[in-house]
Coordinates of C-alpha atoms in Angstrom, one line a residue:
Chain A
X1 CA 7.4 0.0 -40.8
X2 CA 7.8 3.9 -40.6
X3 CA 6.2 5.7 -43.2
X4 CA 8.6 8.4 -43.8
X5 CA 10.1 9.4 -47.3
X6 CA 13.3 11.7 -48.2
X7 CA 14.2 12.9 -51.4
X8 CA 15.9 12.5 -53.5
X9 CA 17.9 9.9 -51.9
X10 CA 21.2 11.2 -53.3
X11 CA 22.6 14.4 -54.8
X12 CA 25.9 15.9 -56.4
X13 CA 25.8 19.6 -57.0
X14 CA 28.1 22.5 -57.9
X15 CA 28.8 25.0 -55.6
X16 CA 26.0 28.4 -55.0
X17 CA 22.9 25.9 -56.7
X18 CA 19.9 26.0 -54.8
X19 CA 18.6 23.0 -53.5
X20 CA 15.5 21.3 -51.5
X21 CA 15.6 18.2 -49.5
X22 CA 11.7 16.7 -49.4
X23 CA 10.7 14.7 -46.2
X24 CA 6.8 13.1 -46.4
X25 CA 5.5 11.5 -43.7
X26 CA 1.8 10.1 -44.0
X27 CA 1.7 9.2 -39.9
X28 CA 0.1 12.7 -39.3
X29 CA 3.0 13.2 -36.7
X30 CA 2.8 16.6 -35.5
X31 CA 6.7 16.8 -34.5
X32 CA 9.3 16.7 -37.7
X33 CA 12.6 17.2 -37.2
X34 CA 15.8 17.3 -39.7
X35 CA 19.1 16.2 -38.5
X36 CA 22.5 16.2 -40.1
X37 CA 25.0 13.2 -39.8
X38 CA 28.7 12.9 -41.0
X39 CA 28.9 8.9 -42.0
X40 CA 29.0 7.4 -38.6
X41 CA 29.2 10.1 -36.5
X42 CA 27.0 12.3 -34.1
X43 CA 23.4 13.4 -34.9
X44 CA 22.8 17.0 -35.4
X45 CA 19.6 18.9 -35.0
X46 CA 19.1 21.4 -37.2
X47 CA 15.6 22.2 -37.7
X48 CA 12.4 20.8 -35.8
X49 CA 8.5 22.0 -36.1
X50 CA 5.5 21.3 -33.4
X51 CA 3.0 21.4 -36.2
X52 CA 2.2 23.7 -38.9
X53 CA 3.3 26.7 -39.4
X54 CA 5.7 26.3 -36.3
X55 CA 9.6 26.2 -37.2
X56 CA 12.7 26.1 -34.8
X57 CA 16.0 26.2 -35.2
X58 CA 18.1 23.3 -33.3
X59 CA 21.1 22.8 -31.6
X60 CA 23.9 22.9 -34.6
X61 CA 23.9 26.6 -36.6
X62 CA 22.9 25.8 -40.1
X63 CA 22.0 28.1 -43.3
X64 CA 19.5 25.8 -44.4
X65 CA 15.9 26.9 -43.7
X66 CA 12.4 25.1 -43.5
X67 CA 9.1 25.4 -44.3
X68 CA 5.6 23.4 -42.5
X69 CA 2.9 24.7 -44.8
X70 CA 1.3 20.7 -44.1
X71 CA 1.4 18.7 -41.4
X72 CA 2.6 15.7 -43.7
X73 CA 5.7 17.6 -45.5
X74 CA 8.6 19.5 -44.2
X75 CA 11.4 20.7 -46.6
X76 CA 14.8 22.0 -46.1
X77 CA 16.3 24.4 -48.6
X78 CA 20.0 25.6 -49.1
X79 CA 20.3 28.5 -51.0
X80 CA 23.4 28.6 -52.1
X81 CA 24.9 25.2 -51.4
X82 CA 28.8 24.7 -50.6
X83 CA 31.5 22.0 -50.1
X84 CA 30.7 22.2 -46.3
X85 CA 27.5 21.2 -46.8
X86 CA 28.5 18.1 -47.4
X87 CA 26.5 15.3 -45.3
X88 CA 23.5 13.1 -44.7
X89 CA 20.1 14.9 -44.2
X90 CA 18.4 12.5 -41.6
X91 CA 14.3 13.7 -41.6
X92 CA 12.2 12.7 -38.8
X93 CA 9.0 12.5 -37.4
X94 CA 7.0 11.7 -33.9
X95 CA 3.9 12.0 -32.4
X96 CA 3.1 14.7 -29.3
X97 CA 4.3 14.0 -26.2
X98 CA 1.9 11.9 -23.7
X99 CA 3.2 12.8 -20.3
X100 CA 7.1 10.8 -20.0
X101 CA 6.1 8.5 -22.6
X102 CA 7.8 11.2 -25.5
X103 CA 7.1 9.1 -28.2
X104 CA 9.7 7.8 -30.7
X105 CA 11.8 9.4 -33.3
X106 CA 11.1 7.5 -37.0
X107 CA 13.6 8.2 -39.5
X108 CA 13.5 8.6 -43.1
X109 CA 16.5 6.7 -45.2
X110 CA 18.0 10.4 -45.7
X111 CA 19.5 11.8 -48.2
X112 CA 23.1 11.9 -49.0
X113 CA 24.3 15.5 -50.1
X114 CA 27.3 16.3 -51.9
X115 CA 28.9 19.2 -53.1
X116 CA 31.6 20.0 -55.6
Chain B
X1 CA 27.3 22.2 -25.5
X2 CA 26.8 18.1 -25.9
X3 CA 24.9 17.4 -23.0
X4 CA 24.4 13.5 -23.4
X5 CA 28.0 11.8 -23.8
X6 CA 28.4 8.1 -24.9
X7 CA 31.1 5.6 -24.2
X8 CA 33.1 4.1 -25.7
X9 CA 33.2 5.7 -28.8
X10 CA 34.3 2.8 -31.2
X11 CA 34.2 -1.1 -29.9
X12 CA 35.4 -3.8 -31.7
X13 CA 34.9 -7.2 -30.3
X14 CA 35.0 -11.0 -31.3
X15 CA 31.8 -12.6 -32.5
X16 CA 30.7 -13.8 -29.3
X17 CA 31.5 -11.1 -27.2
X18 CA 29.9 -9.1 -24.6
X19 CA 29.5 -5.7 -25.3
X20 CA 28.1 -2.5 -23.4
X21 CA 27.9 1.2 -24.1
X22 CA 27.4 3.6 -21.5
X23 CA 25.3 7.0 -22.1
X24 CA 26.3 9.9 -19.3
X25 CA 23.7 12.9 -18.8
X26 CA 25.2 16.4 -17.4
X27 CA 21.3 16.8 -16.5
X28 CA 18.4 14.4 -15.2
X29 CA 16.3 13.1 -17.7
X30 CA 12.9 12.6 -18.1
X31 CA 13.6 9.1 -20.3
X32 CA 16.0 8.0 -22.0
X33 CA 15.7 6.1 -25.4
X34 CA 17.9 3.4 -27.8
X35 CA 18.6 3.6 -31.3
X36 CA 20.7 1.1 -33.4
X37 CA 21.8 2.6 -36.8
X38 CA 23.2 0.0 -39.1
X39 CA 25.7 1.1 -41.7
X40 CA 24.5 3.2 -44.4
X41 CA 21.0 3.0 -42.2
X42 CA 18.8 5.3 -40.7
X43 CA 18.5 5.3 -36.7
X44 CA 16.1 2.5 -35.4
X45 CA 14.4 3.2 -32.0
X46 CA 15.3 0.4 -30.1
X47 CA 13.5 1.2 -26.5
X48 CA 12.3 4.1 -24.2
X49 CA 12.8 4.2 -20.6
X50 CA 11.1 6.0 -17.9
X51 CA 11.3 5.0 -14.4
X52 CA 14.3 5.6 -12.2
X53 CA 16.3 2.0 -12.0
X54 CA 14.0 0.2 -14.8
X55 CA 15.9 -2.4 -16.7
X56 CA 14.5 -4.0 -19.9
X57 CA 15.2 -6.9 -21.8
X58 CA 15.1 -7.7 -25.6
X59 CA 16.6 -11.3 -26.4
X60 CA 20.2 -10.5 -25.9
X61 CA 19.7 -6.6 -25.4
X62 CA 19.3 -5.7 -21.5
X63 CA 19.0 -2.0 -21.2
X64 CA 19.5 -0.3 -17.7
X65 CA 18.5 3.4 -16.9
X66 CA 20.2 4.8 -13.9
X67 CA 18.4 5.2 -9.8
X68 CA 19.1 9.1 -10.3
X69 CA 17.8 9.0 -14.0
X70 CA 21.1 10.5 -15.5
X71 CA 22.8 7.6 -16.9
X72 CA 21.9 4.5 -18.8
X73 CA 23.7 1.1 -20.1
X74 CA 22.9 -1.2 -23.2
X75 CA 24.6 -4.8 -22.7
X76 CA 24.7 -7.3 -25.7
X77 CA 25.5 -10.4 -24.6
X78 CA 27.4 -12.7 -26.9
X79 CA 27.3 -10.9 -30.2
X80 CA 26.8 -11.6 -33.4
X81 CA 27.6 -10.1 -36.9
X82 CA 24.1 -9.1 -37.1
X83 CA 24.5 -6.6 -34.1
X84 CA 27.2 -4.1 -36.2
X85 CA 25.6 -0.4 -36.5
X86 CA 26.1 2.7 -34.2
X87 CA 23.9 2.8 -30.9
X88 CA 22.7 5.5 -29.8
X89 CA 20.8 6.3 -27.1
X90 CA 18.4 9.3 -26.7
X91 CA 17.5 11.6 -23.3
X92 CA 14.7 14.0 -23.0
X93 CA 15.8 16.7 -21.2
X94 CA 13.1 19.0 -19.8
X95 CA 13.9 23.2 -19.4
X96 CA 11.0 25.3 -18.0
X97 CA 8.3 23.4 -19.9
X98 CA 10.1 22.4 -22.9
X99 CA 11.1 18.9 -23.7
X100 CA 13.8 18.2 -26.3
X101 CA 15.0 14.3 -27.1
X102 CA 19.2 15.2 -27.2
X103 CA 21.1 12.0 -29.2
X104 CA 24.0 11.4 -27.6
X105 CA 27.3 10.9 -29.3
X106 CA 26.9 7.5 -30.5
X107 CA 29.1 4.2 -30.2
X108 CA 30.3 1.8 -33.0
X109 CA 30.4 -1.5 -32.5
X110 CA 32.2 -4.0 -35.3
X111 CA 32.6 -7.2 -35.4
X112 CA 35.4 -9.8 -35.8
X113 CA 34.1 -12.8 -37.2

């Protein structure tokens, strides 16, 4: 079983609060990654890190940023959160890549963001 | 753009059904993973493949990746209730050095009892 938290595992906000999503993993994974997911639909990279101090931006435009001060933590903060923001915050972690064998993606239960 | 497309989209079949989902790169991949996510779950890595025409098996999961690495099947045979969720499968794509693991778009799968 993947050790990978989120938290908290739910939230309902009003519009312009600023929020953080927590993701933990104790794996010492080097890769973290944050996707966002409408229910049942596509996965959404937003955010991914190589290791400390190293942040990217993914492949869908987002005004949420991150931080990897640790290896083990990686947070994502809206400043001023809206109604489109909406969604399930999927976190992830995996270990460096080993030649083709690019190790797995585990995924924390996410947490499920609303706005009002 | 989406660079790893998944078909169908939705599938609903009878309990005891086949069922298979096709994952189409615009790019060859280096592998290609599986993920299963159940409803109101997290994804669930499933498998990785690597070589060009491997096919794996799990119980009633047989997983295919394509001779020109660029497409890949999963086949359930004869479902059951316990196989509802999302798959999605999962290609690295390699671009001047970098790697990056692109989920493709994902198909449903529910079943009629």
């Amino acid at each position: 079983e993947a050790d990978i938290y989120q938290t908290p595992r739910y939230l309902v906000i009003g519009t312009g609060k600023k929020i953080t999503l927590e993701c933990s993993q104790t794996m010492g994974h080097d890769k973290m990654y944050w996707y966002q997911q409408d229910p049942g639909m596509e996965l959404h990279l937003i955010h991914y890190s190589y290791g400390v101090n190293s942040t990217e931006k993914g492949d869908l435009s987002s005004e949420s940023t991150v931080s990897r001060i640790r290896t083990e933590h990686f947070p994502l903060t809206l400043e001023s959160a809206r109604p489109s923001h909406t969604s399930q915050y999927l976190c992830a972690s995996s270990e460096s890549v080993r030649g083709l064998y690019y190790n797995e993606q585990f995924f924390g239960p996410g947490t499920r963001l609303t706005v009002l | 753009g989406q660079q790893v497309m998944q078909i169908p989209q939705y599938q609903h079949v009878q309990e005891g059904e086949d069922f298979t989902t096709y994952c189409n790169s615009s790019t060859t991949l280096s592998n290609i993973q599986w993920y299963k996510q159940r409803p109101g779950g997290h994804p669930v890595f499933l498998i990785q493949l690597v070589k060009s025409g491997e096919v794996k098996k799990q119980k009633r999961l047989t997983f295919q990746f394509g001779e020109a690495k660029k497409n890949s099947s999963l086949h359930i045979t004869a479902t059951q209730t316990t196989d509802v969720g999302t798959y999605f499968c999962a290609g690295l794509i390699s671009n001047f050095g970098n790697e990056k693991l692109t989920f493709g778009t994902g198909t449903r799968l529910t079943i009629i009892p």
